Short mmCIF file of C-alpha atoms in Angstrom, two decimals:
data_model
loop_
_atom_site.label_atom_id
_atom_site.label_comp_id
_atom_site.label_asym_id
_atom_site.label_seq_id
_atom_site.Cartn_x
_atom_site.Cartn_y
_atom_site.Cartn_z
CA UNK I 6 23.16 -39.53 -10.62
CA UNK I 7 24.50 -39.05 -14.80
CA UNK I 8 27.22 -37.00 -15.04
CA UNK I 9 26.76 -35.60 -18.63
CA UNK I 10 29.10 -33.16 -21.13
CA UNK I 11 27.45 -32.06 -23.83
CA UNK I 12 28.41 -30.16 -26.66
CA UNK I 13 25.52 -27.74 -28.55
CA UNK I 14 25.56 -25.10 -31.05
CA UNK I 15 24.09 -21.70 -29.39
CA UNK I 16 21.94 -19.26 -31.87
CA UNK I 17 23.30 -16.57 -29.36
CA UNK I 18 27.09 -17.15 -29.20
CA UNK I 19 26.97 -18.24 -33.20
CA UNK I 20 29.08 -21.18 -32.41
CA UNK I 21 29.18 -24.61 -30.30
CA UNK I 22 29.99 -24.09 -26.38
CA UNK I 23 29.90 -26.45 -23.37
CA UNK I 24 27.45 -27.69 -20.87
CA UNK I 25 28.04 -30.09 -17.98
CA UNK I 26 24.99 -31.19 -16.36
CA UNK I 27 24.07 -33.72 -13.62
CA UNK I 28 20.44 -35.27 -13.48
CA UNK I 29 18.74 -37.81 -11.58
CA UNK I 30 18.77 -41.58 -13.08
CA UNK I 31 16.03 -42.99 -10.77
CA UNK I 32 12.99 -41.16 -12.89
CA UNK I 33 11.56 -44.84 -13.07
CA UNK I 34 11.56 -44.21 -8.89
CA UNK I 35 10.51 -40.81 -9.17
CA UNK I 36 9.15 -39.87 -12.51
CA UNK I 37 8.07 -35.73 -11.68
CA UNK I 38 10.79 -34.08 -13.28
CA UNK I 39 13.20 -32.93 -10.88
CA UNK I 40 13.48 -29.15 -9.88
CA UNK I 41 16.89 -27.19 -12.26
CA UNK I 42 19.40 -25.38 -10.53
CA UNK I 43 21.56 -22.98 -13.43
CA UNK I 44 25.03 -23.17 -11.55
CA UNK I 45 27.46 -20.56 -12.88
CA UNK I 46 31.11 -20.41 -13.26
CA UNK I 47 33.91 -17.13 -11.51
CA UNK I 48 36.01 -15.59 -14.06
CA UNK I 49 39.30 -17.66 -14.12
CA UNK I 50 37.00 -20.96 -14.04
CA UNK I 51 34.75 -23.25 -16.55
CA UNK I 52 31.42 -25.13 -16.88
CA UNK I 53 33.50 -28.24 -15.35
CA UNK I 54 34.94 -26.49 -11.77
CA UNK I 55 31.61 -27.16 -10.17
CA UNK I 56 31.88 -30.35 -10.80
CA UNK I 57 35.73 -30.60 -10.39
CA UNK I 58 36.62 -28.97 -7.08
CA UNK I 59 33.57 -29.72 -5.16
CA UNK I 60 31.26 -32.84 -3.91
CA UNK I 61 28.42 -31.41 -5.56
CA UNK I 62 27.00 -34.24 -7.59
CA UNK I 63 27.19 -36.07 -4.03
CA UNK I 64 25.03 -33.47 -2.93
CA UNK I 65 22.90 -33.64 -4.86
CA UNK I 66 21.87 -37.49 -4.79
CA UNK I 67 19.26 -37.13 -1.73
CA UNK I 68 17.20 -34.34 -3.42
CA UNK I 69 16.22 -35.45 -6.99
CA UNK I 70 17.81 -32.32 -8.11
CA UNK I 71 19.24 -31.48 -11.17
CA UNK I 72 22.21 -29.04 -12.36
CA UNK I 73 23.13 -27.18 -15.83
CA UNK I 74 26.81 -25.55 -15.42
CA UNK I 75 27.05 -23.56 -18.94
CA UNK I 76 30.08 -22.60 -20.13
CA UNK I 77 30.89 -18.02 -20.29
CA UNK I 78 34.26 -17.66 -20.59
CA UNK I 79 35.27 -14.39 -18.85
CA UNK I 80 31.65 -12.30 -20.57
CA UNK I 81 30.68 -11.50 -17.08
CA UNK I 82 27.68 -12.83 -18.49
CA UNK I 83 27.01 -10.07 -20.15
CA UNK I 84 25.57 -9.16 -23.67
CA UNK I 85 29.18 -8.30 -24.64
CA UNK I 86 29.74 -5.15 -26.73
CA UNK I 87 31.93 -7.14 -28.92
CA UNK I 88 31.36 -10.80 -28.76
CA UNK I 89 28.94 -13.13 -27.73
CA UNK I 90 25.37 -12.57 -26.74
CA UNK I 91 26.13 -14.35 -22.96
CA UNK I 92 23.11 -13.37 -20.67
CA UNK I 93 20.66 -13.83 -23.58
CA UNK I 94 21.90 -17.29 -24.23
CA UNK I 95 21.71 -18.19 -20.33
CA UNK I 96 18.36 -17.02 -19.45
CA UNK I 97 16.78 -17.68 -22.82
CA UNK I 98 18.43 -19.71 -24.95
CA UNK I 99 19.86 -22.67 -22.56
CA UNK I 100 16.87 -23.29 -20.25
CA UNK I 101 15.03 -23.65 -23.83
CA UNK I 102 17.60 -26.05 -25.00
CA UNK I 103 17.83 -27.88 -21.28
CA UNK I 104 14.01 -28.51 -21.12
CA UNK I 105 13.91 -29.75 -24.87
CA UNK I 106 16.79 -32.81 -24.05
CA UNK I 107 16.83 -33.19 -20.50
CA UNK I 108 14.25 -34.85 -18.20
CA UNK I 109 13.66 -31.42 -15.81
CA UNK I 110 11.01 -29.32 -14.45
CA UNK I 111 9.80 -26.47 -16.88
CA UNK I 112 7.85 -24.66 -14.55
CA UNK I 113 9.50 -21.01 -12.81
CA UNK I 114 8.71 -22.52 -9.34
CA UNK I 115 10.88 -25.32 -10.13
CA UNK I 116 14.14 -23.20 -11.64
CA UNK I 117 16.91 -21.82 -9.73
CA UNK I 118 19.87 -20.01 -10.82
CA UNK I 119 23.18 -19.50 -8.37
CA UNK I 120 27.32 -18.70 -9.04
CA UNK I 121 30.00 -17.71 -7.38
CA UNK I 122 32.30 -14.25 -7.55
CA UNK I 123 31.34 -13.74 -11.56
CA UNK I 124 29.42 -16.65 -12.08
CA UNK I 125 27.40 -14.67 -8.52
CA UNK I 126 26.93 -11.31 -10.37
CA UNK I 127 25.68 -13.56 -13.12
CA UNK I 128 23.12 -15.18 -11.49
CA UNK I 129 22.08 -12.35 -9.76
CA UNK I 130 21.86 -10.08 -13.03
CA UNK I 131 19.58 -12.91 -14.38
CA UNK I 132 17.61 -13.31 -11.47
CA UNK I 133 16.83 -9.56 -11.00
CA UNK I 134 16.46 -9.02 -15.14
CA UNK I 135 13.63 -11.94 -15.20
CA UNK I 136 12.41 -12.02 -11.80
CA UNK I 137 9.50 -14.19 -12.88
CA UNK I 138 11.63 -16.59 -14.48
CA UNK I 139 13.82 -17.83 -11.22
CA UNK I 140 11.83 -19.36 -7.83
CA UNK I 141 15.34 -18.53 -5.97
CA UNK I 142 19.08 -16.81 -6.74
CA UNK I 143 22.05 -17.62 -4.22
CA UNK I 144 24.99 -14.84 -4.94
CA UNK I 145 27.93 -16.71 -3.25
CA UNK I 146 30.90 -14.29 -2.86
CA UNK I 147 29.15 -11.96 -5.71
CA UNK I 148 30.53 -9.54 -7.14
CA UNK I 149 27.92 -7.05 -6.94
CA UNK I 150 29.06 -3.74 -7.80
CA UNK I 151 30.52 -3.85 -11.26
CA UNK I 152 30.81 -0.08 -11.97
CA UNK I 153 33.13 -0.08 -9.68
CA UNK I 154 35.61 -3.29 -10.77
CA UNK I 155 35.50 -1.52 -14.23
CA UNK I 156 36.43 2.03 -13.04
CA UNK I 157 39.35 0.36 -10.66
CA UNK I 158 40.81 -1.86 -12.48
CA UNK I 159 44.24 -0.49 -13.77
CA UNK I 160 44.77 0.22 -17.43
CA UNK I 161 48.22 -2.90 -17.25
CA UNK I 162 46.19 -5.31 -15.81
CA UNK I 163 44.59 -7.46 -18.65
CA UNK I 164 41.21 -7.58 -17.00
CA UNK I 165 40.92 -3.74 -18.16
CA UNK I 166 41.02 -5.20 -21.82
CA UNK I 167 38.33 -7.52 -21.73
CA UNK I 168 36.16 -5.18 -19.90
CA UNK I 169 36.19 -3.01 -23.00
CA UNK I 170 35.80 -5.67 -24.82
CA UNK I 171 32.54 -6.59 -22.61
CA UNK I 172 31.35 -2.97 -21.90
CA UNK I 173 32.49 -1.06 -25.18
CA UNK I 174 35.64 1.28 -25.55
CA UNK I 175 34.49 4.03 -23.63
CA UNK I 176 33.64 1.44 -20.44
CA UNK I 177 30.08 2.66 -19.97
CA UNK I 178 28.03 0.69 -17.98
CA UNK I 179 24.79 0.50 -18.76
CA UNK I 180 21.59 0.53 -17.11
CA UNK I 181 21.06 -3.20 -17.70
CA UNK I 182 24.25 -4.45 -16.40
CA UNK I 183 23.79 -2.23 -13.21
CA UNK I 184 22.62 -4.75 -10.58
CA UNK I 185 21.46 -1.75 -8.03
CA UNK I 186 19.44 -0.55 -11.02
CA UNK I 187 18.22 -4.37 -11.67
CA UNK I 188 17.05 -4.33 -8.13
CA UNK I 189 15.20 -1.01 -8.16
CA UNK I 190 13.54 -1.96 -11.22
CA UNK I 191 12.44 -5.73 -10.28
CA UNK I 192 11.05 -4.41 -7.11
CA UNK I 193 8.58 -2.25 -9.36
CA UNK I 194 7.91 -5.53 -11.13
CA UNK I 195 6.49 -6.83 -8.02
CA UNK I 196 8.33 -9.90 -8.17
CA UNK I 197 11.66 -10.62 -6.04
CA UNK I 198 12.83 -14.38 -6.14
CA UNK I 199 14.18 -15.83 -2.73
CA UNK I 200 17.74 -14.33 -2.88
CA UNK I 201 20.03 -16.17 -0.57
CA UNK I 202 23.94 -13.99 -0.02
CA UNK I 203 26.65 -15.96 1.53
CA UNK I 204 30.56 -14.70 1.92
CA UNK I 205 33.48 -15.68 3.35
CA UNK I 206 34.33 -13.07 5.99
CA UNK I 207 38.00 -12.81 5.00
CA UNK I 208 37.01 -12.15 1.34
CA UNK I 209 38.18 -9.04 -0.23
CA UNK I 210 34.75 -9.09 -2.05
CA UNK I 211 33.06 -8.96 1.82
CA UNK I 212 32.48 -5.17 2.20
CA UNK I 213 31.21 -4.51 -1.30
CA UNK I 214 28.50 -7.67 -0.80
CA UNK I 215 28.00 -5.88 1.91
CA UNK I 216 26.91 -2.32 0.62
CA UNK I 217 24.98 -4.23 -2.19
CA UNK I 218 22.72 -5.65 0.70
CA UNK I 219 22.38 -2.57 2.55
CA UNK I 220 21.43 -0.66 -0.93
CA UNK I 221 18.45 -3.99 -0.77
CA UNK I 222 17.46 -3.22 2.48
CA UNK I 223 17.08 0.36 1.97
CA UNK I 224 14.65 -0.86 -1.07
CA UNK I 225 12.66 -2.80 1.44
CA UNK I 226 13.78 -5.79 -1.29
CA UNK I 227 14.32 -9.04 1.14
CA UNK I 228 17.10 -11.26 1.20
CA UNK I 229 18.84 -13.51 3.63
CA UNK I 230 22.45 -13.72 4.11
CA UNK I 231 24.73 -16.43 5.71
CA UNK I 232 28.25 -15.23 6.27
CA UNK I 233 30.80 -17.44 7.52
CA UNK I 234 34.90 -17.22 8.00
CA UNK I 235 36.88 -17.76 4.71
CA UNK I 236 38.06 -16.56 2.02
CA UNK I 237 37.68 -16.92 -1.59
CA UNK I 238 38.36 -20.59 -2.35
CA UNK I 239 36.59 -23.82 -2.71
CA UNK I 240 36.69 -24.71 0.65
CA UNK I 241 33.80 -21.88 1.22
CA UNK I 242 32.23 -22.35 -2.04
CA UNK I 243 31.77 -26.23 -1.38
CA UNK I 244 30.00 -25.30 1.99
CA UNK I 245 28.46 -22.57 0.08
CA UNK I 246 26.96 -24.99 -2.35
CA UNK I 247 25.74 -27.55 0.22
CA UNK I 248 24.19 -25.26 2.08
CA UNK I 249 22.64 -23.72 -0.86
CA UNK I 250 21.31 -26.96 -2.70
CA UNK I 251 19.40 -27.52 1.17
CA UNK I 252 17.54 -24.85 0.97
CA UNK I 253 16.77 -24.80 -2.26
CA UNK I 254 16.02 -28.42 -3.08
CA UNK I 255 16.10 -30.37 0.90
#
């Protein structure tokens, strides 16, 4: 496998960010491009931790599979009220970018999109806002309900800041960054990608995953889930991510 950091200038963020990606080196072996998994980062992380704290590039050297880990800051990858444009430059401008320099499938049936806590409500925001665009989504210990982190979150706590920052002074919401609304609306689409849940059991974001699945089921919207005992580390997330790249890519 190449390990690769690049640096490019994004039209959306109107300035240079960070990607880390890992691709397959054996395309004299193999030469289909390989299918694209768009891994995303939690809040208090970067586009490196996948890499970092985990043994996914190991993983990922039986399956001809290759990985973009962008970099979001703490967006929430969201279109932020003031600041940078982050869900339109991850499901528009980077796959663009990706499948202009990189060797990798350009084909929907061949592009996956997964995260974990933030980097999980990421992936599923994109996944349910173009659900053409994505063959699968894995939410791994999502948070899924983010009405509710924004209402709850105490005025000291810094978090409460950037939300504003994200959602606008008044902390509205909208529509677009609702996921249960996102859900409703791509199941009128007609189109659901393969959405794969997994949680530790001990996580404090369990029981809201949780209600976000039950709010899917009552939508007749299908899913499966895989919950196991942990909490909200990298020992569950590197299971998570094994497990994930399987089913995705084995």
């Amino acid at each position: 496998m190449a390990l690769l950091t690049c640096e490019l200038y994004s039209q959306s963020l109107r300035m240079p960010t960070t990607v880390t990606v890992i691709l397959p080196q054996d395309i004299t072996l193999n030469p289909d491009p390989p299918p694209v998994l768009y891994l995303l980062h939690g809040c208090s992380h970067n586009h490196s931790v996948w890499h970092r704290y985990t043994s996914l590039e190991r993983y990922c050297q039986p399956l001809h599979a290759a990985v973009i880990m962008p970099e979001a800051n703490r967006s929430f990858y969201t279109d932020m009220n003031y600041g940078g444009a982050y869900l339109t430059y991850i499901t528009e401008e980077l796959p663009c970018l990706c499948e202009s320099m990189f060797h990798i499938h350009t084909d929907s049936s061949h592009r996956y999109i997964a995260g974990m806590s933030m980097g999980g409500y990421g992936s599923l925001k994109a996944a349910l806002t173009y659900p053409s665009f994505y063959k699968g989504c894995a939410a791994i210990s999502a948070v899924t309900d983010i009405r509710k982190h924004v209402e709850e979150t105490p005025e000291y706590q810094p978090k409460k800041r950037e939300f504003r920052g994200i959602f606008g002074p008044e902390l509205k919401v909208s529509s677009k960054d609702d996921l249960y609304h996102l859900a409703a609306r791509a199941l009128e689409k007609g189109r659901i990608p393969d959405l794969y849940f997994c949680c530790g059991t001990e996580d404090h974001l369990y029981k809201e995953g949780k209600d976000f699945q039950a709010f899917l089921t009552g939508q007749k919207i299908p899913f499966t889930c895989e919950d196991w005992p942990g909490i909200h580390d990298w020992v569950f997330w590197d299971k998570a991510i094994e497990n994930i790249l399987g089913r995705f890519f084995g």
